[in-house]
Short mmCIF file of C-alpha atoms and ligand atoms in Angstrom, two decimals:
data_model
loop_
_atom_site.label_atom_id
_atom_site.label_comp_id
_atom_site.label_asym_id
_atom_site.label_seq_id
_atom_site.Cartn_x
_atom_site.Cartn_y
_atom_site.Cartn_z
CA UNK A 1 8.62 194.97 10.18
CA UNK A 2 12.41 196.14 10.93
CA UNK A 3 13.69 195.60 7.57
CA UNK A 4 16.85 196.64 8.40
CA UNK A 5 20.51 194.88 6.99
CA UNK A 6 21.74 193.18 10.31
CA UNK A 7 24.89 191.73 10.61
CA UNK A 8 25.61 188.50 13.03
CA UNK A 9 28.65 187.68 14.64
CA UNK A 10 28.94 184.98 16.81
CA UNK A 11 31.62 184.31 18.64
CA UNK A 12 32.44 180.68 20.38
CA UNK A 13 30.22 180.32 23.47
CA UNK A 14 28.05 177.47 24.17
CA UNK A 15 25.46 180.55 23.60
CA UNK A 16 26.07 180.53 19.98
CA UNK A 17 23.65 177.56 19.74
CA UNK A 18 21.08 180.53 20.54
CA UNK A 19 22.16 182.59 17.94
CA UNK A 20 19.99 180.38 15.12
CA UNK A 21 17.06 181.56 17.03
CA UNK A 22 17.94 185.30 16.66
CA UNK A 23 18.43 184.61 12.75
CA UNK A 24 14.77 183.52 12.78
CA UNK A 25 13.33 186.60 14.77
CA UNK A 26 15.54 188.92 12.15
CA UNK A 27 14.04 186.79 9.41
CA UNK A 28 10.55 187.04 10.71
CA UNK A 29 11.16 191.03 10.84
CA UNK A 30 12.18 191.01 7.15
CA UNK A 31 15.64 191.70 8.07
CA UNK A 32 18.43 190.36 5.53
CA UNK A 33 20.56 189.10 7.69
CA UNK A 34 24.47 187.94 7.30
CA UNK A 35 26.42 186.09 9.58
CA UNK A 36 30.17 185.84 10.29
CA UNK A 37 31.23 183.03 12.96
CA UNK A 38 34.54 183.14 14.17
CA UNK A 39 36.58 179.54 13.75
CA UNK A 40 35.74 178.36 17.61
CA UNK A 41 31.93 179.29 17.41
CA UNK A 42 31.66 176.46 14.23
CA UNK A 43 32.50 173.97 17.10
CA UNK A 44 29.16 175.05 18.87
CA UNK A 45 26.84 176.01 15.95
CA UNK A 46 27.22 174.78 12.25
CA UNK A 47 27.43 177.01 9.69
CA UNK A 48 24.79 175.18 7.71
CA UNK A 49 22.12 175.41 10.22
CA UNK A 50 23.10 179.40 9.99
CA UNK A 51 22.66 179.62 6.19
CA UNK A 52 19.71 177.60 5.83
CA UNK A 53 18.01 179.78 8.88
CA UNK A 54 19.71 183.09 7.03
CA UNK A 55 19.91 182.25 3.28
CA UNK A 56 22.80 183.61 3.16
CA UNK A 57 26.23 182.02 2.65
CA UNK A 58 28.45 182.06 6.15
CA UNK A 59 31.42 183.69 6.50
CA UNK A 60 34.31 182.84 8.50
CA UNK A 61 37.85 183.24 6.76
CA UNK A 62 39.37 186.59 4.89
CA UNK A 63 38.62 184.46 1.81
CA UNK A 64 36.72 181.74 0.83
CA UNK A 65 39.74 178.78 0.44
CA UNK A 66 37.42 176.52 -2.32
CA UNK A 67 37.94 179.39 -4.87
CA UNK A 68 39.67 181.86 -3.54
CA UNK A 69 36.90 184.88 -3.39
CA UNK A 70 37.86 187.66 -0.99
CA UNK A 71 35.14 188.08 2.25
CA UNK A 72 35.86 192.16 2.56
CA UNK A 73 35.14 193.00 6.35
CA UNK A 74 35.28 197.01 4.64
CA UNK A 75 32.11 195.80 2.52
CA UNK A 76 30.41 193.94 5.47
CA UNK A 77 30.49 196.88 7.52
CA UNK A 78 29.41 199.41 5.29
CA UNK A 79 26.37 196.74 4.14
CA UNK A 80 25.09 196.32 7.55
CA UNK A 81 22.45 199.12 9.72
CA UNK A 82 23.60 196.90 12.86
CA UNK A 83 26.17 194.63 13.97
CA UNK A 84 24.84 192.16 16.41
CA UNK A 85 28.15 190.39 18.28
CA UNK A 86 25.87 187.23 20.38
CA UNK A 87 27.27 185.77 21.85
CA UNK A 88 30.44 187.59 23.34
CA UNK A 89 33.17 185.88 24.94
CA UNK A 90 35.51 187.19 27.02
CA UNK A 91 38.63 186.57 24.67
CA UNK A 92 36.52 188.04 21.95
CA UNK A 93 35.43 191.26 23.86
CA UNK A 94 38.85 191.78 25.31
CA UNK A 95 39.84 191.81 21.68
CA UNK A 96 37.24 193.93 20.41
CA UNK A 97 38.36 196.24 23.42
CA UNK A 98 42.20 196.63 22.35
CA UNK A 99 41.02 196.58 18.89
CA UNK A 100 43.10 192.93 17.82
CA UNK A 101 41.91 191.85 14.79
CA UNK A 102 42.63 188.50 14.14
CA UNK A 103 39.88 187.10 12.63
CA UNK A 104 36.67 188.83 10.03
CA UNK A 105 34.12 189.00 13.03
CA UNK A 106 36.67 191.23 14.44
CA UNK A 107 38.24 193.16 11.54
CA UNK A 108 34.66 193.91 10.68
CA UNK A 109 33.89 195.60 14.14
CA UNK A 110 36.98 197.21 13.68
CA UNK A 111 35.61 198.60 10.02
CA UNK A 112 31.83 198.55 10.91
CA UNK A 113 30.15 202.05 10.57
CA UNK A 114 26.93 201.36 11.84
CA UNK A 115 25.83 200.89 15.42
CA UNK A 116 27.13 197.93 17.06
CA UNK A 117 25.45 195.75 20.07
CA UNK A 118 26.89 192.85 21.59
CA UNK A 119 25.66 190.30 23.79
CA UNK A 120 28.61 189.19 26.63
CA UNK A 121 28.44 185.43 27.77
CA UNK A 122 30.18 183.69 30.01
CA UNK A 123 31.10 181.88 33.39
CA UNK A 124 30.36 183.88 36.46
CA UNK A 125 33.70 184.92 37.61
CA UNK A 126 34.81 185.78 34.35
CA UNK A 127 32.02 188.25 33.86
CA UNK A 128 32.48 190.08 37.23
CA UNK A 129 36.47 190.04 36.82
CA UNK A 130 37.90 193.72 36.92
CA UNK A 131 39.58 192.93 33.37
CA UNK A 132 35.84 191.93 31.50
CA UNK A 133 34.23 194.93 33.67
CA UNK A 134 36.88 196.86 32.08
CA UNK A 135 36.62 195.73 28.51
CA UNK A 136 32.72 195.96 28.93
CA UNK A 137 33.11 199.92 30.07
CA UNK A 138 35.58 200.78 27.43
CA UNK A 139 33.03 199.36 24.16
CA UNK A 140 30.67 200.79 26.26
CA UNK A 141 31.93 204.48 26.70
CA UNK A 142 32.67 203.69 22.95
CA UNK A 143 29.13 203.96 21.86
CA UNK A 144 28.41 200.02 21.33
CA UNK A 145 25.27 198.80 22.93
CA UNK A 146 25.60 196.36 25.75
CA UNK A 147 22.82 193.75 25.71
CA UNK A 148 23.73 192.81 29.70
CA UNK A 149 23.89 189.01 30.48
CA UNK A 150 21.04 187.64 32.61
CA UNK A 151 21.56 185.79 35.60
CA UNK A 152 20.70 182.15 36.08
CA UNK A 153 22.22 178.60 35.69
CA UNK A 154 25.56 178.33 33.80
CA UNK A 155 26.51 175.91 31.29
CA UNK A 156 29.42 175.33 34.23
CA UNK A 157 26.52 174.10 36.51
CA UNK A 158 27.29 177.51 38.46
CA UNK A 159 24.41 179.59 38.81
CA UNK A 160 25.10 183.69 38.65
CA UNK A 161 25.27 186.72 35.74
CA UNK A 162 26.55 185.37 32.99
CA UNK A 163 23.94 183.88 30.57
CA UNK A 164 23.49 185.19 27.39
CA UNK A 165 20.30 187.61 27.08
CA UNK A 166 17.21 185.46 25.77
CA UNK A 167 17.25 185.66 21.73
CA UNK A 168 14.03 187.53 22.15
CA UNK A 169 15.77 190.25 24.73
CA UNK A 170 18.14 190.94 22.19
CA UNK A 171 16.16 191.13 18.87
CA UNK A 172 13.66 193.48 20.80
CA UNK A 173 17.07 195.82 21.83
CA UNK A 174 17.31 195.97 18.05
CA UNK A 175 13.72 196.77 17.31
CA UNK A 176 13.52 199.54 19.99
CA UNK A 177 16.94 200.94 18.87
CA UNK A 178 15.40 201.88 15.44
CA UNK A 179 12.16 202.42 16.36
CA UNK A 180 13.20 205.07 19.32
CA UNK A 181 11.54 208.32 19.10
CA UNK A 182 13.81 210.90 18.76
CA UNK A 183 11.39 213.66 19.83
CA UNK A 184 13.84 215.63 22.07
CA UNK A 185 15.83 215.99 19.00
CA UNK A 186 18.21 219.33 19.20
CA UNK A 187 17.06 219.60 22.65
CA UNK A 188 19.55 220.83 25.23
CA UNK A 189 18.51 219.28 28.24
CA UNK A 190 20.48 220.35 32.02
CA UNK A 191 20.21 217.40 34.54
CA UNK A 192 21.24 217.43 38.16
CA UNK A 193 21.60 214.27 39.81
CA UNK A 194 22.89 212.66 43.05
CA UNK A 195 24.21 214.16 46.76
CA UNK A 196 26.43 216.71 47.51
CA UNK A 197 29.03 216.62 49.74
CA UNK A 198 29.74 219.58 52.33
CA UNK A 199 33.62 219.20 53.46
CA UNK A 200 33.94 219.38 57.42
CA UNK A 201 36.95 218.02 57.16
CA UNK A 202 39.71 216.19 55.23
CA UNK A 203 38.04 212.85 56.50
CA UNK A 204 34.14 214.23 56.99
CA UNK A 205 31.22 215.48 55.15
CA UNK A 206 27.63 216.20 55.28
CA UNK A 207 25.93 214.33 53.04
CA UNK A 208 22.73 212.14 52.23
CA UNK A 209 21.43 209.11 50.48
CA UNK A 210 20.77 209.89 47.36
CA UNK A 211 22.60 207.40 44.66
CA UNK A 212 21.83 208.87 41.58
CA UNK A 213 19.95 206.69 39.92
CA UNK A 214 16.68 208.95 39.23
CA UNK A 215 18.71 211.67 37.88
CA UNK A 216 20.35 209.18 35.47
CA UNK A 217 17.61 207.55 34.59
CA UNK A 218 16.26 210.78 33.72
CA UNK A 219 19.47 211.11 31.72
CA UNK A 220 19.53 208.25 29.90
CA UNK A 221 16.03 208.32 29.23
CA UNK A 222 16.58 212.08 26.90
CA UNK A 223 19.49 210.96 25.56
CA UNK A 224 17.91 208.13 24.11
CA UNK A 225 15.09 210.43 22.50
CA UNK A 226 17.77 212.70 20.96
CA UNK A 227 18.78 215.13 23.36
CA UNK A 228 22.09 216.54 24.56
CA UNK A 229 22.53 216.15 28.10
CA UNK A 230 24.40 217.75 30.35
CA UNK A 231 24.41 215.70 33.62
CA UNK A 232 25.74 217.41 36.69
CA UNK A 233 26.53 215.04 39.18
CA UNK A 234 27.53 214.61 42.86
CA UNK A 235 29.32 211.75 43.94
CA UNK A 236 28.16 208.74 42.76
CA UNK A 237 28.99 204.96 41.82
CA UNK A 238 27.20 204.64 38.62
CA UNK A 239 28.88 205.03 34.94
CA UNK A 240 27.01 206.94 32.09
CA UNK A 241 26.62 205.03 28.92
CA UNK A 242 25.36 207.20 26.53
CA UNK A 243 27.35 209.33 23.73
CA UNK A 244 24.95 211.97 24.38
CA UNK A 245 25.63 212.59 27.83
CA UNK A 246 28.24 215.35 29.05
CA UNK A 247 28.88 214.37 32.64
CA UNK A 248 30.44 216.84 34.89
CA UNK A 249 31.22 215.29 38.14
CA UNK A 250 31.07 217.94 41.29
CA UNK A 251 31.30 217.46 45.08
CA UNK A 252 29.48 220.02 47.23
CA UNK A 253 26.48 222.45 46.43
CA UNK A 254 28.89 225.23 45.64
CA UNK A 255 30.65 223.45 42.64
CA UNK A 256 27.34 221.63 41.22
CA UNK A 257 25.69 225.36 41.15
CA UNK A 258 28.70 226.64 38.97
CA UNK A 259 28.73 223.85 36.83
CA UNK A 260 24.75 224.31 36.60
CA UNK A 261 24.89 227.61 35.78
CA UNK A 262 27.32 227.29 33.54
CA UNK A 263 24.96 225.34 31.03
CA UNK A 264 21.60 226.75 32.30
CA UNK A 265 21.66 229.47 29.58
CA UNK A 266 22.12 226.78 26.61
CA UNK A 267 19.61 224.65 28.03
CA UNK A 268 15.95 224.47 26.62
CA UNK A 269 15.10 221.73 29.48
CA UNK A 270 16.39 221.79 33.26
CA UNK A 271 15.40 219.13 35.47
CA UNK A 272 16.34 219.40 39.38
CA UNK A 273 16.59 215.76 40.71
CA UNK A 274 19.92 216.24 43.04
CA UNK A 275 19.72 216.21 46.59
CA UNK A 276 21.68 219.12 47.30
CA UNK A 277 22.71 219.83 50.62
CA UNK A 278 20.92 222.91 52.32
CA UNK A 279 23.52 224.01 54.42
CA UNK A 280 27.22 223.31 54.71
CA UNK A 281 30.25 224.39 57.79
CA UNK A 282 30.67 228.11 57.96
CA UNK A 283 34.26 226.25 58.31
CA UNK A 284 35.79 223.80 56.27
CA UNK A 285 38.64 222.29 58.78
CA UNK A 286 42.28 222.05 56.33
CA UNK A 287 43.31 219.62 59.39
CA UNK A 288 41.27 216.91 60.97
CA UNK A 289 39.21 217.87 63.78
CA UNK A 290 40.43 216.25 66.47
CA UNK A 291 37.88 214.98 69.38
CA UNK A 292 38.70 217.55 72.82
CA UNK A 293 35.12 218.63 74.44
CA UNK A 294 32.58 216.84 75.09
CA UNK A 295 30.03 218.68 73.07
CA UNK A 296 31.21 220.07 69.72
CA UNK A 297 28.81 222.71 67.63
CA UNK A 298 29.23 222.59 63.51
CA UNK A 299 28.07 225.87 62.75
CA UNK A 300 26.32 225.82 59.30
CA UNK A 301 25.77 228.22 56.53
CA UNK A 302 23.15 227.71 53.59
CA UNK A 303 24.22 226.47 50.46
CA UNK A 304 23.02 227.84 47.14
CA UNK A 305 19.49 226.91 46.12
CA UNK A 306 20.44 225.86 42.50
CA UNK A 307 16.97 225.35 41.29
CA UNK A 308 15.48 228.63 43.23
CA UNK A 309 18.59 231.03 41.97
CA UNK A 310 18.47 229.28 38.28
CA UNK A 311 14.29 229.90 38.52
CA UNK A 312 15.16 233.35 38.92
CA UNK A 313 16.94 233.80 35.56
CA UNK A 314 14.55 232.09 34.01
CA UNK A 315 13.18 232.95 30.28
CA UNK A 316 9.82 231.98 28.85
CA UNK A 317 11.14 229.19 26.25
CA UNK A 318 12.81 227.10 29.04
CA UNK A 319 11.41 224.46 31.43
CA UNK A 320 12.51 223.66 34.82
CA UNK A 321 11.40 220.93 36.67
CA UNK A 322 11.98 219.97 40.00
CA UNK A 323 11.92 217.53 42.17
CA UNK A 324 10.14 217.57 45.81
CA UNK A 325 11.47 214.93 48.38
CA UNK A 326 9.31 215.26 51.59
CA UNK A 327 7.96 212.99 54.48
CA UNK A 328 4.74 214.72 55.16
CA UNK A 329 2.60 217.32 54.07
CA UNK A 330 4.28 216.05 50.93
CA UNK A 331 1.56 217.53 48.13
CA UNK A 332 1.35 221.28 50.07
CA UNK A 333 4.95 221.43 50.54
CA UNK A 334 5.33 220.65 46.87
CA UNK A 335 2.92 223.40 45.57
CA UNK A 336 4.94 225.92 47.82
CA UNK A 337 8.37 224.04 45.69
CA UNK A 338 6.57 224.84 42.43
CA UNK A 339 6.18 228.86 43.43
CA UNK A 340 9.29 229.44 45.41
CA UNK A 341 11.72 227.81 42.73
CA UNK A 342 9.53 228.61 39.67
CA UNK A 343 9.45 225.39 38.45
CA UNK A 344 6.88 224.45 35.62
CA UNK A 345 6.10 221.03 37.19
CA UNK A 346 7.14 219.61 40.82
CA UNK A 347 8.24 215.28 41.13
CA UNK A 348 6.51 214.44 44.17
CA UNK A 349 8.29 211.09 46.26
CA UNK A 350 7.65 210.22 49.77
CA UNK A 351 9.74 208.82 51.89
CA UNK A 352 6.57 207.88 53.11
CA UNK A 353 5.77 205.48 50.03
CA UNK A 354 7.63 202.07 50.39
CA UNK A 355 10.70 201.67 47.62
CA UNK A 356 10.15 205.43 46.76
CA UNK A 357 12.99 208.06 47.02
CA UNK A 358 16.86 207.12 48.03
CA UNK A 359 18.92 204.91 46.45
CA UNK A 360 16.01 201.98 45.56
CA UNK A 361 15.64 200.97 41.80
CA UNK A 362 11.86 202.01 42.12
CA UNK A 363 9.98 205.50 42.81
CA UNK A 364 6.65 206.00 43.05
CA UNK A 365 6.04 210.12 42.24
CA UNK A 366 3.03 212.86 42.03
CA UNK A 367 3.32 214.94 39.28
CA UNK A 368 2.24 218.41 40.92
CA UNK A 369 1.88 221.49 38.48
CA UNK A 370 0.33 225.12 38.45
CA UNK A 371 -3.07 224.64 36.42
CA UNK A 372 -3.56 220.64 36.55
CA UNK A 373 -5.06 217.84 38.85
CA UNK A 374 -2.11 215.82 40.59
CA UNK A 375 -0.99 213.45 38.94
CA UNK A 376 -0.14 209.93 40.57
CA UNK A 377 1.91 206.88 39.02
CA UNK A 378 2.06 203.75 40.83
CA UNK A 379 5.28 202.23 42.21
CA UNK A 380 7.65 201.67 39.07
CA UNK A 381 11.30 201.19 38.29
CA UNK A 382 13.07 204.23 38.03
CA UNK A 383 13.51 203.89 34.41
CA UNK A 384 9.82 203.68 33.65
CA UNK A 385 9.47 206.87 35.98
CA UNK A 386 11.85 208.35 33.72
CA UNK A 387 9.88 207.96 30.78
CA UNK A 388 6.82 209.08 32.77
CA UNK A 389 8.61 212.89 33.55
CA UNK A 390 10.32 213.17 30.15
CA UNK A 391 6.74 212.29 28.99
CA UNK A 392 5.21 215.16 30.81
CA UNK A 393 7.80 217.23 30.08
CA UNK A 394 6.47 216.74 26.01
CA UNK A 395 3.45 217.14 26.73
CA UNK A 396 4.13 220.72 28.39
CA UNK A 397 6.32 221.72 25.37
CA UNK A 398 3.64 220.49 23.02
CA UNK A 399 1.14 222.93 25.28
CA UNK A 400 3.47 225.93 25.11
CA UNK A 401 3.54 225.55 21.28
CA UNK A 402 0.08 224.98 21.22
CA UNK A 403 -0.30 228.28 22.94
CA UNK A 404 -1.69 226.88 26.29
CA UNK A 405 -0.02 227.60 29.43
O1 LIG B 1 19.36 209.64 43.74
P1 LIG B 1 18.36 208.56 44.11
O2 LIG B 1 18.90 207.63 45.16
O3 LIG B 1 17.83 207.85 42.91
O4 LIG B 1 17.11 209.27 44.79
C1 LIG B 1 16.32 210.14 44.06
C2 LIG B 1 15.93 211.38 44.88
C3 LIG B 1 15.08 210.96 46.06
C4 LIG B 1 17.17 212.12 45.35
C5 LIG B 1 15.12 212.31 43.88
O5 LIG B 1 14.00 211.60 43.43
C6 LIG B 1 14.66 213.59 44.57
O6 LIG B 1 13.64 213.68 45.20
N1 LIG B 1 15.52 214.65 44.44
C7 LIG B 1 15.32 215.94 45.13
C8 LIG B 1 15.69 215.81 46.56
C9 LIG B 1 15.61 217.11 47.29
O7 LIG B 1 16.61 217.65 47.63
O8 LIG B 1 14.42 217.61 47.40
P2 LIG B 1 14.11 219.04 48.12
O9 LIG B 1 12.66 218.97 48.38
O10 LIG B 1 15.00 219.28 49.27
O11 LIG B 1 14.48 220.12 47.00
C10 LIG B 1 13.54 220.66 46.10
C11 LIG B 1 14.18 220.92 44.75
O12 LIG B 1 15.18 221.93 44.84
C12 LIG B 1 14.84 219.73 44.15
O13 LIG B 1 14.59 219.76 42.75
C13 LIG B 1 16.32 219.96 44.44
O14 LIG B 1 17.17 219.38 43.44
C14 LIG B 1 16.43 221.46 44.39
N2 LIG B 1 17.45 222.03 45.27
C15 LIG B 1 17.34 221.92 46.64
C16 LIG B 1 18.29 222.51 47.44
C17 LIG B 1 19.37 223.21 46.84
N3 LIG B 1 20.30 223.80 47.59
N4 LIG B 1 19.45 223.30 45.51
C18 LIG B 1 18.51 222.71 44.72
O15 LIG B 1 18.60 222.78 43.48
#
């Protein structure tokens, strides 16, 4: 049972008629649940279907115009653990973006203290126009929970993102919210994620595949359980949506070493998931090389081995983990990974393994360590993997304390 004080705003999208459902699941968890409709959402919902579901009066105006009693959005906020906005226009997320308030639903996001989620809905090109995007990023990067819109067929007969998430997606977003674990608690946790870039010039680079998504999943996965992240990253094309994330953004293997170190000594966790570039140009052209000989030779230097020089320094309370990208001999050149860079565990992907490795939204890994069987996980999304590392990575703190090595 949640049992938590959940406030409901709906907003006026042909969604809203969904939004009676959601009332029911909240009921069901022996939530008490309040609901605030702003004046167009009445036109697709009726506030007595809302207050029979919630047994609670609606609430729509500042005051109630019968007798005059005064709906405080100050009160609402402070009443309510969570503030569920489903659905979420586009007017009404714009708004919530620049911070109008115009109406209670939005006054009270304005005054709400507790953590808010919304639910966006609407017509295809609406939701992918730059201005929505925008609005989405900025509640986003404020700390409000985006329950993303589902794709499928629109009430404008237009089929593409823009459905509201299923009642059952969002009450479950709730659910998991409060029931996180927060077992990484206090935990300073140093992540590096994506390429790097070695300048050859002002128009070239050496570079590779890697998007960034397993080091940000990584991310996102620690900062959910607690921990403060510090998420080194090369370039990439992904945002960071979590209030516990630092992200530092670097370029080449040079600046994403500095940055590393840097935070290395504050960290209790390090995990190694870039693809850093192992060498780069012993020269780094000002001017763009221009194409004379037939034949041109880049000569390269080695970059610095981030994981190998911060495995070096080391102490006996932290935990690195690495990562081990290879296409064959993949479990012996791992166990030489885990020695050379110190690591306490090695993440095994093959480029061998179909839709593990670069840039794919799945991985399939080996979890290869010092005193233990390997470890193999099936093909998963890169999230799950997360949760399978940072799970590991428990399990080898709970070991440590436990006096195992
Ligand atoms: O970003 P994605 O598209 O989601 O793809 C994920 C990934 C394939 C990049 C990731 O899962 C992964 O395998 N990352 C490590 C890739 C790699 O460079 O592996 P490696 O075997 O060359 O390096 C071994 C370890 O040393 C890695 O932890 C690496 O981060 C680290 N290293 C390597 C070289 C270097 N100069 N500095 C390092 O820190």
């Amino acid at each position: 049972m949640l049992k938590k004080n959940i406030l409901l705003g709906i907003t006026g999208g042909i969604a809203a008629y969904k939004a009676a459902i959601i009332v029911r699941l909240l009921i069901k968890l022996g939530c008490n649940v309040k609901v605030v409709l702003s004046e167009k959402a009445k036109h697709f919902i009726t506030p007595l279907t809302l207050a029979t579901l919630s047994k609670n009066p609606i609430l729509v105006d500042f005051f109630d115009p019968e007798n005059g009693s005064w709906n405080s959005h100050v009160d609402l906020g402070l009443w309510a653990d969570a503030y569920i906005i489903a659905p979420a226009t586009a007017n009404s997320l714009s708004k919530m973006a620049l911070g109008v308030a115009d109406n209670l639903l939005l006054t009270t996001y304005l005054s709400a203290r507790c953590p808010v989620f919304f639910a966006p809905t609407m017509d295809l090109d609406m939701y992918k126009h730059p201005a929505t995007q925008k609005n989405i990023n900025t509640l986003i990067e404020r700390g409000n929970i985006c329950i993303e819109a589902q794709s499928g067929e629109l009430a404008s007969g237009l089929e593409g993102k823009g459905r509201m998430a299923e009642p059952d997606t969002i009450v479950r977003k709730i659910t998991d919210f409060f029931e996180a674990k927060l077992d990484f608690l206090n935990k300073n946790v140093l992540i590096t994620a994506g390429p790097t870039y070695e300048h050859i010039d002002p128009v070239r680079f050496i570079g590779n595949y890697s998007s960034g998504k397993m080091g940000f999943a990584i991310a996102q996965e620690f900062a959910n359980r607690g921990a403060n992240v510090t998420l080194v990253s090369g370039p990439v094309n992904i945002s960071t949506i979590n209030n516990n994330i630092n992200r530092i953004d670097v370029t080449s293997a040079n600046e994403m070493y500095e940055q590393a170190e840097k935070h290395f000594h504050n960290a209790n966790i390090a995990v190694f998931a870039a693809a850093v570039a192992d060498y780069m140009p012993v020269i780094q052209a000002d001017e763009k090389i221009k194409k004379s000989s037939e034949n041109f030779t880049l000569q390269l230097k080695k970059t610095p081995d981030i994981a190998k020089l911060l495995g070096e320094i080391k102490r006996n309370d932290q935990i690195n983990v690495g990562f081990a990208l290879e296409t064959n001999d993949e479990v012996v050149n791992a166990k030489e990974k885990l020695i050379k860079k110190n690591f306490d565990f090695v993440v095994l992907n093959s480029l061998k393994d179909e839709g593990a490795g670069f840039n794919h939204d799945t991985n399939k890994i080996t979890i290869i360590s010092n005193n233990a069987k390997p470890i193999m996980y099936p093909l998963k999304s890169k999230q799950q993997v997360a949760v399978d590392i940072v799970n590991n990575i428990f399990k080898k703190i709970t070991s440590i304390q436990n006096g195992q090595k």
